[in-house]
Short mmCIF file of C-alpha atoms and ligand atoms in Angstrom, two decimals:
data_model
loop_
_atom_site.label_atom_id
_atom_site.label_comp_id
_atom_site.label_asym_id
_atom_site.label_seq_id
_atom_site.Cartn_x
_atom_site.Cartn_y
_atom_site.Cartn_z
CA MET W 1 48.94 -84.79 -50.74
CA THR W 2 50.70 -84.54 -54.10
CA VAL W 3 51.35 -81.00 -55.33
CA GLN W 4 51.16 -80.33 -59.06
CA VAL W 5 54.26 -78.41 -60.11
CA GLY W 6 55.65 -76.72 -63.19
CA VAL W 7 59.19 -76.06 -64.36
CA LEU W 8 59.89 -72.65 -65.95
CA GLY W 9 62.93 -72.85 -68.21
CA ALA W 10 62.67 -76.63 -68.50
CA THR W 11 65.10 -77.11 -71.37
CA GLY W 12 68.16 -75.46 -69.75
CA ALA W 13 70.88 -77.23 -67.77
CA VAL W 14 69.22 -76.54 -64.38
CA GLY W 15 65.72 -77.15 -65.81
CA GLN W 16 66.83 -80.64 -66.83
CA ARG W 17 68.24 -81.30 -63.35
CA LEU W 18 64.91 -80.12 -61.90
CA ILE W 19 63.07 -82.68 -64.00
CA GLN W 20 65.54 -85.39 -62.96
CA LEU W 21 64.92 -84.59 -59.26
CA LEU W 22 61.17 -83.94 -59.46
CA GLU W 23 60.11 -86.91 -61.57
CA PRO W 24 60.59 -89.42 -58.70
CA HIS W 25 59.71 -86.91 -55.92
CA PRO W 26 57.32 -88.17 -53.17
CA ASP W 27 55.34 -84.88 -52.87
CA PHE W 28 55.59 -83.20 -56.27
CA GLU W 29 54.25 -84.20 -59.67
CA ILE W 30 55.36 -82.42 -62.85
CA ALA W 31 52.27 -81.07 -64.65
CA ALA W 32 53.71 -78.25 -66.79
CA LEU W 33 56.94 -77.38 -68.58
CA THR W 34 57.76 -74.01 -70.11
CA ALA W 35 60.60 -72.73 -72.28
CA SER W 36 61.25 -70.03 -74.84
CA ASP W 37 58.57 -69.12 -77.41
CA SER W 38 60.47 -71.06 -80.10
CA SER W 39 60.11 -74.31 -78.06
CA ALA W 40 56.44 -73.77 -77.12
CA GLY W 41 54.02 -76.18 -78.75
CA HIS W 42 56.66 -78.87 -79.29
CA ALA W 43 57.11 -82.18 -77.45
CA TYR W 44 59.74 -81.83 -74.72
CA ARG W 45 61.93 -84.57 -76.23
CA ASP W 46 62.20 -82.61 -79.48
CA VAL W 47 63.47 -79.39 -77.89
CA ALA W 48 65.24 -80.47 -74.70
CA LYS W 49 68.70 -81.55 -75.95
CA TRP W 50 68.71 -83.75 -72.83
CA ARG W 51 72.19 -83.93 -71.24
CA VAL W 52 71.85 -85.03 -67.60
CA ASP W 53 73.21 -88.39 -66.52
CA THR W 54 69.93 -90.40 -66.34
CA PRO W 55 67.55 -91.04 -69.27
CA ILE W 56 64.79 -88.54 -69.99
CA PRO W 57 61.66 -89.83 -68.14
CA ALA W 58 59.25 -91.31 -70.72
CA GLU W 59 56.17 -89.31 -69.63
CA ILE W 60 58.12 -86.06 -69.56
CA ALA W 61 59.52 -86.67 -73.03
CA GLU W 62 56.00 -86.63 -74.48
CA MET W 63 54.77 -83.50 -72.63
CA THR W 64 54.05 -80.41 -74.70
CA VAL W 65 56.17 -77.41 -73.76
CA HIS W 66 54.27 -74.17 -72.99
CA ALA W 67 55.27 -70.54 -73.39
CA THR W 68 56.45 -68.97 -70.11
CA THR W 69 53.27 -67.05 -69.27
CA PRO W 70 50.72 -67.55 -66.45
CA GLU W 71 47.92 -68.11 -69.00
CA ALA W 72 49.73 -71.18 -70.38
CA ILE W 73 49.91 -73.00 -67.02
CA PRO W 74 47.14 -75.53 -66.16
CA ASP W 75 44.89 -74.38 -63.28
CA ASP W 76 45.76 -77.27 -60.96
CA VAL W 77 49.45 -76.30 -60.79
CA ASP W 78 50.32 -74.66 -57.42
CA LEU W 79 54.11 -74.47 -57.37
CA LEU W 80 56.54 -73.37 -60.06
CA PHE W 81 60.26 -74.03 -60.09
CA SER W 82 62.10 -71.35 -62.04
CA SER W 83 65.52 -71.75 -63.63
CA LEU W 84 65.19 -68.96 -66.17
CA PRO W 85 68.03 -66.70 -67.27
CA SER W 86 67.97 -63.81 -64.78
CA SER W 87 66.93 -61.21 -67.38
CA VAL W 88 63.89 -63.36 -68.25
CA GLY W 89 63.15 -64.23 -64.60
CA ALA W 90 63.07 -60.54 -63.69
CA LYS W 91 60.33 -59.96 -66.28
CA VAL W 92 58.18 -63.06 -65.91
CA GLU W 93 58.38 -64.17 -62.26
CA PRO W 94 56.36 -61.21 -60.83
CA PRO W 95 53.36 -61.81 -63.14
CA PHE W 96 53.29 -65.48 -62.06
CA CYS W 97 53.27 -64.40 -58.38
CA GLU W 98 50.55 -61.84 -59.11
CA ALA W 99 48.53 -64.61 -60.76
CA GLY W 100 48.69 -66.60 -57.50
CA TYR W 101 51.56 -68.99 -58.14
CA VAL W 102 54.18 -69.79 -55.53
CA VAL W 103 57.57 -69.65 -57.28
CA SER W 104 60.71 -71.34 -55.97
CA SER W 105 63.42 -69.78 -58.08
CA ASN W 106 67.07 -70.45 -58.78
CA SER W 107 67.36 -67.40 -61.05
CA SER W 108 69.62 -64.67 -59.70
CA ASN W 109 67.20 -61.73 -60.22
CA SER W 110 65.65 -60.32 -57.00
CA ARG W 111 67.83 -62.44 -54.70
CA MET W 112 68.86 -59.35 -52.77
CA ALA W 113 65.41 -57.68 -52.68
CA GLU W 114 64.58 -56.98 -49.05
CA ASP W 115 61.16 -58.64 -49.20
CA VAL W 116 62.31 -61.76 -51.05
CA PRO W 117 63.44 -64.62 -48.82
CA LEU W 118 66.80 -66.05 -49.88
CA VAL W 119 66.80 -69.46 -48.26
CA ILE W 120 68.92 -72.53 -47.61
CA PRO W 121 66.47 -74.45 -45.39
CA GLU W 122 69.10 -75.95 -43.06
CA VAL W 123 70.63 -72.48 -42.57
CA ASN W 124 67.78 -69.93 -42.38
CA ALA W 125 64.39 -71.61 -42.76
CA GLU W 126 62.87 -68.88 -40.55
CA HIS W 127 63.52 -66.29 -43.31
CA LEU W 128 60.64 -67.90 -45.24
CA ASP W 129 58.25 -65.87 -43.06
CA LEU W 130 59.46 -62.80 -44.95
CA LEU W 131 56.79 -63.93 -47.43
CA GLU W 132 54.16 -62.35 -45.16
CA VAL W 133 55.93 -58.98 -45.61
CA GLN W 134 56.23 -59.64 -49.35
CA ARG W 135 52.52 -60.37 -49.69
CA ASP W 136 51.59 -57.24 -47.71
CA GLU W 137 53.89 -55.01 -49.75
CA ARG W 138 53.26 -56.44 -53.21
CA GLY W 139 49.65 -57.54 -52.83
CA TRP W 140 50.48 -60.94 -54.34
CA ASP W 141 48.36 -64.05 -53.76
CA GLY W 142 51.40 -66.02 -54.84
CA ALA W 143 54.93 -65.77 -53.47
CA LEU W 144 58.56 -65.66 -54.58
CA VAL W 145 61.35 -67.47 -52.75
CA LYS W 146 64.93 -67.69 -53.99
CA ASN W 147 67.86 -70.00 -53.43
CA PRO W 148 71.35 -68.52 -53.61
CA ASN W 149 74.06 -68.94 -56.20
CA CYS W 150 75.74 -72.37 -56.26
CA SER W 151 79.09 -71.14 -54.97
CA THR W 152 77.34 -69.32 -52.09
CA ILE W 153 75.50 -72.54 -51.16
CA THR W 154 78.81 -74.41 -51.03
CA PHE W 155 80.42 -72.43 -48.19
CA VAL W 156 77.57 -70.76 -46.27
CA PRO W 157 76.40 -73.98 -44.52
CA THR W 158 79.92 -74.41 -43.11
CA LEU W 159 79.82 -70.83 -41.76
CA ALA W 160 76.34 -71.41 -40.36
CA ALA W 161 77.65 -74.52 -38.57
CA LEU W 162 80.37 -72.43 -36.90
CA ALA W 163 77.85 -69.74 -35.94
CA ALA W 164 75.43 -72.35 -34.57
CA ALA W 165 78.25 -73.69 -32.37
CA GLY W 166 78.58 -70.23 -30.79
CA PHE W 167 81.42 -68.66 -32.80
CA THR W 168 81.07 -65.02 -33.86
CA LEU W 169 82.44 -64.74 -37.38
CA GLU W 170 84.31 -61.52 -38.12
CA GLU W 171 86.01 -62.01 -41.46
CA VAL W 172 85.84 -64.64 -44.19
CA HIS W 173 87.94 -65.03 -47.32
CA VAL W 174 86.86 -67.55 -49.93
CA ALA W 175 88.50 -68.61 -53.19
CA THR W 176 86.43 -70.76 -55.55
CA LEU W 177 87.40 -73.37 -58.15
CA GLN W 178 84.18 -73.68 -60.13
CA ALA W 179 83.06 -76.41 -62.51
CA VAL W 180 82.14 -75.55 -66.09
CA SER W 181 78.53 -76.78 -65.69
CA GLY W 182 77.94 -73.61 -63.63
CA ALA W 183 77.98 -71.76 -66.94
CA GLY W 184 75.18 -73.95 -68.41
CA TYR W 185 75.44 -75.60 -71.81
CA ASP W 186 78.01 -73.11 -73.02
CA GLY W 187 80.16 -73.98 -70.05
CA VAL W 188 80.05 -77.71 -70.73
CA SER W 189 81.14 -77.23 -74.32
CA SER W 190 83.94 -74.98 -73.07
CA MET W 191 85.82 -78.03 -71.74
CA GLU W 192 88.34 -76.74 -74.27
CA ILE W 193 89.51 -74.61 -71.29
CA ILE W 194 91.44 -77.77 -70.27
CA ASP W 195 95.02 -76.71 -69.50
CA ASN W 196 93.67 -73.39 -68.35
CA ALA W 197 91.86 -71.60 -65.49
CA ILE W 198 89.90 -68.37 -65.76
CA PRO W 199 90.19 -66.03 -62.74
CA HIS W 200 86.91 -64.20 -63.41
CA ILE W 201 83.22 -65.27 -63.47
CA GLY W 202 80.80 -62.40 -64.16
CA SER W 203 79.41 -60.89 -60.94
CA GLU W 204 80.14 -64.07 -58.96
CA GLU W 205 82.38 -62.48 -56.32
CA GLU W 206 79.78 -59.86 -55.42
CA LYS W 207 77.12 -62.61 -55.15
CA LEU W 208 79.19 -64.59 -52.64
CA GLU W 209 79.88 -61.47 -50.60
CA THR W 210 76.31 -60.15 -50.44
CA GLU W 211 74.21 -63.34 -50.51
CA SER W 212 76.20 -64.88 -47.63
CA ARG W 213 75.47 -61.91 -45.35
CA LYS W 214 71.76 -62.02 -46.20
CA LEU W 215 71.57 -65.76 -45.53
CA LEU W 216 73.36 -65.43 -42.19
CA GLY W 217 71.23 -62.44 -41.17
CA THR W 218 68.37 -62.37 -38.68
CA PHE W 219 64.67 -61.87 -39.35
CA ASP W 220 62.65 -60.44 -36.44
CA GLY W 221 59.25 -61.05 -37.98
CA ALA W 222 59.16 -57.66 -39.71
CA GLU W 223 62.65 -56.86 -40.96
CA LEU W 224 65.72 -58.72 -42.10
CA THR W 225 69.12 -57.56 -40.80
CA HIS W 226 72.10 -58.78 -42.81
CA ASP W 227 74.94 -60.32 -40.82
CA GLY W 228 77.94 -58.08 -40.13
CA VAL W 229 80.61 -60.60 -41.17
CA GLU W 230 83.04 -59.24 -43.77
CA VAL W 231 83.31 -61.58 -46.77
CA ALA W 232 85.90 -61.30 -49.56
CA ALA W 233 85.67 -63.70 -52.50
CA SER W 234 87.88 -64.63 -55.44
CA CYS W 235 86.25 -66.79 -58.14
CA ASN W 236 87.95 -69.04 -60.68
CA ARG W 237 86.63 -71.34 -63.43
CA ILE W 238 88.54 -74.63 -63.71
CA PRO W 239 88.07 -77.58 -66.10
CA THR W 240 85.97 -79.89 -63.90
CA LEU W 241 82.48 -80.92 -65.06
CA ASP W 242 80.45 -80.70 -61.84
CA GLY W 243 81.23 -79.73 -58.23
CA HIS W 244 82.48 -76.38 -56.96
CA LEU W 245 85.51 -76.64 -54.63
CA GLU W 246 86.26 -73.68 -52.34
CA ASN W 247 89.14 -72.65 -50.05
CA VAL W 248 87.91 -70.76 -47.00
CA TRP W 249 89.70 -68.70 -44.33
CA VAL W 250 87.69 -67.66 -41.27
CA GLU W 251 88.54 -65.29 -38.44
CA ALA W 252 86.26 -65.53 -35.38
CA GLU W 253 86.03 -63.35 -32.30
CA GLU W 254 86.62 -66.38 -30.08
CA GLU W 255 89.47 -68.89 -30.32
CA LEU W 256 88.40 -71.38 -33.04
CA THR W 257 90.46 -74.57 -33.28
CA PRO W 258 90.33 -77.10 -36.15
CA ALA W 259 88.80 -79.65 -33.75
CA ASP W 260 86.04 -77.18 -32.76
CA ALA W 261 85.31 -76.49 -36.41
CA ALA W 262 85.26 -80.17 -37.40
CA ASP W 263 82.83 -80.96 -34.57
CA ALA W 264 80.60 -78.00 -35.41
CA MET W 265 80.37 -79.00 -39.07
CA ALA W 266 79.85 -82.72 -38.44
CA GLU W 267 77.11 -81.99 -35.91
CA PHE W 268 75.26 -79.31 -37.90
CA PRO W 269 71.80 -80.84 -38.32
CA ALA W 270 69.96 -81.82 -41.48
CA LEU W 271 66.20 -81.18 -41.65
CA ASP W 272 63.35 -83.66 -41.86
CA LEU W 273 62.63 -82.81 -45.50
CA PRO W 274 62.87 -85.35 -48.36
CA SER W 275 65.88 -83.67 -50.00
CA SER W 276 67.85 -82.68 -46.89
CA PRO W 277 70.72 -85.20 -46.55
CA ASP W 278 71.87 -86.62 -43.23
CA PRO W 279 74.65 -85.86 -42.52
CA LEU W 280 74.44 -82.46 -44.13
CA ILE W 281 78.19 -81.82 -43.91
CA HIS W 282 80.68 -84.69 -44.38
CA VAL W 283 83.98 -83.88 -42.69
CA PHE W 284 87.12 -85.52 -44.08
CA GLU W 285 90.35 -85.95 -42.12
CA ASP W 286 92.30 -86.74 -45.31
CA PRO W 287 93.67 -83.31 -46.33
CA SER W 288 93.36 -84.19 -50.03
CA ARG W 289 89.54 -84.43 -49.75
CA PRO W 290 86.99 -83.29 -50.72
CA GLN W 291 87.58 -83.54 -54.46
CA PRO W 292 84.91 -82.82 -57.12
CA ARG W 293 85.03 -86.16 -58.91
CA LEU W 294 85.10 -88.25 -55.72
CA ASP W 295 82.77 -86.31 -53.45
CA ARG W 296 80.21 -84.28 -55.43
CA ASN W 297 77.57 -87.04 -55.25
CA LEU W 298 77.57 -87.45 -51.45
CA GLY W 299 73.98 -87.44 -50.16
CA ASP W 300 72.68 -87.83 -53.74
CA GLY W 301 74.45 -84.58 -54.61
CA MET W 302 72.76 -82.66 -51.76
CA ALA W 303 75.49 -82.91 -49.10
CA ILE W 304 78.33 -80.46 -48.44
CA ALA W 305 81.85 -81.90 -47.97
CA ALA W 306 84.58 -80.22 -45.91
CA GLY W 307 88.18 -81.12 -45.19
CA GLY W 308 91.73 -79.86 -44.77
CA ILE W 309 90.60 -78.06 -41.61
CA ARG W 310 93.71 -76.41 -40.15
CA GLU W 311 95.14 -73.37 -38.44
CA SER W 312 96.55 -70.64 -40.65
CA THR W 313 98.25 -67.33 -40.02
CA PHE W 314 94.91 -65.67 -40.83
CA GLY W 315 92.67 -67.86 -38.67
CA LEU W 316 90.97 -71.14 -39.46
CA GLN W 317 91.41 -72.56 -42.97
CA TYR W 318 89.52 -75.36 -44.73
CA ASN W 319 88.18 -76.55 -48.08
CA CYS W 320 84.55 -77.32 -48.95
CA LEU W 321 82.66 -78.73 -51.91
CA ALA W 322 79.11 -79.11 -53.22
CA HIS W 323 77.52 -80.38 -56.42
CA ASN W 324 76.79 -77.08 -58.16
CA THR W 325 73.80 -78.08 -60.31
CA ILE W 326 72.16 -80.31 -57.64
CA ARG W 327 72.76 -78.84 -54.13
CA GLY W 328 73.76 -75.53 -55.70
CA ALA W 329 70.80 -75.07 -58.05
CA ALA W 330 68.01 -77.55 -58.91
CA GLY W 331 68.16 -79.44 -55.59
CA ALA W 332 68.26 -76.14 -53.71
CA SER W 333 65.01 -75.02 -55.39
CA VAL W 334 63.35 -78.39 -54.73
CA LEU W 335 64.36 -78.20 -51.07
CA ASN W 336 62.83 -74.71 -50.83
CA GLY W 337 59.67 -76.17 -52.42
CA GLU W 338 59.60 -78.80 -49.68
CA LEU W 339 59.98 -76.08 -47.03
CA LEU W 340 57.13 -74.09 -48.62
CA LEU W 341 54.93 -77.20 -48.45
CA GLU W 342 55.88 -77.93 -44.84
CA ASN W 343 55.10 -74.33 -43.86
CA GLY W 344 51.64 -74.28 -45.42
CA TYR W 345 52.37 -72.02 -48.40
CA LEU W 346 50.97 -74.64 -50.82
C1 11C P 401 78.72 -70.35 -62.14
N1 11C P 401 77.69 -69.91 -59.99
O1 11C P 401 79.28 -71.33 -61.66
C2 11C P 401 77.58 -69.69 -61.40
C3 11C P 401 76.27 -70.17 -61.98
O2 11C P 401 73.78 -66.80 -59.76
O3 11C P 401 72.78 -68.67 -60.01
C4 11C P 401 75.03 -69.76 -61.21
C5 11C P 401 74.73 -68.28 -61.30
C6 11C P 401 73.69 -67.90 -60.30
O4 11C P 401 79.03 -69.84 -63.22
#
């Protein structure tokens, strides 16, 4: 069965990545594109300012862009991928859900709402059932599922691997070195930050600290309990194009050796979904890997890379990396779409 899908916010940096990933997708077919009112009514090629690294698909180029309202979406569309600015997402996503659409959203609004599943399928697929609570509470025929922030997605799978191997995580410190594409078009043009690093990125640190505990939490069928692990984050923008690199320190209740951690990460399973890479986590022995330019495209940009796993005075220390606009954003939403399909929500 092919599901007809739409992309909300199709002209932005993540919207373009969504089109790049969805156009050849085995289960999804792009049937609608939306953008701001000023782009509506125009051919996509005329308003997209296409910047991703493969050519704009010919059929997509000719599609007419719609305004971002439920009335503008063709009736046969069942699933919407949203990469809207969060202030816009907060206003327009609920009406789409009310109108019966299932929305897989990368936008940061509502990520921490208690009845909105925040999902990385390999980590907490079972949280998707929170949609039953959401539908009861909100009376929606549709549904809203979120993926986390790109820098959260980079390190949480490594923590989940340690937890799955039986380690009880007590405290985590994470320092990020984030690529400029995380800031969208403005970020890419800010490559003039070369010879510089900026030790502040909006509300990024809070997102890593809160989203990680929600993702690692447990859902008992009625209520979600956030994990008790303490997380402290420090976020930095550096002049790389794509790929967020992170330094992580973990303290566990049990003794956790570098060999235990490497095994846990290497063995953490992928899922049988089209966009879940196998292996999910590549573990490097070379302490100078992973690096953004060398390793961001592992698993077609959907894998996590880890390395430099060592003992530190604080506990275990390692580095990890993910492609921020693929695994961390567009690919994350597509993967959640695949999970929604597998679980009968479409
Ligand atoms: C950045 N992580 O690199 C941000 C971009 O919450 O989805 C993504 C913001 C978000 O600037």
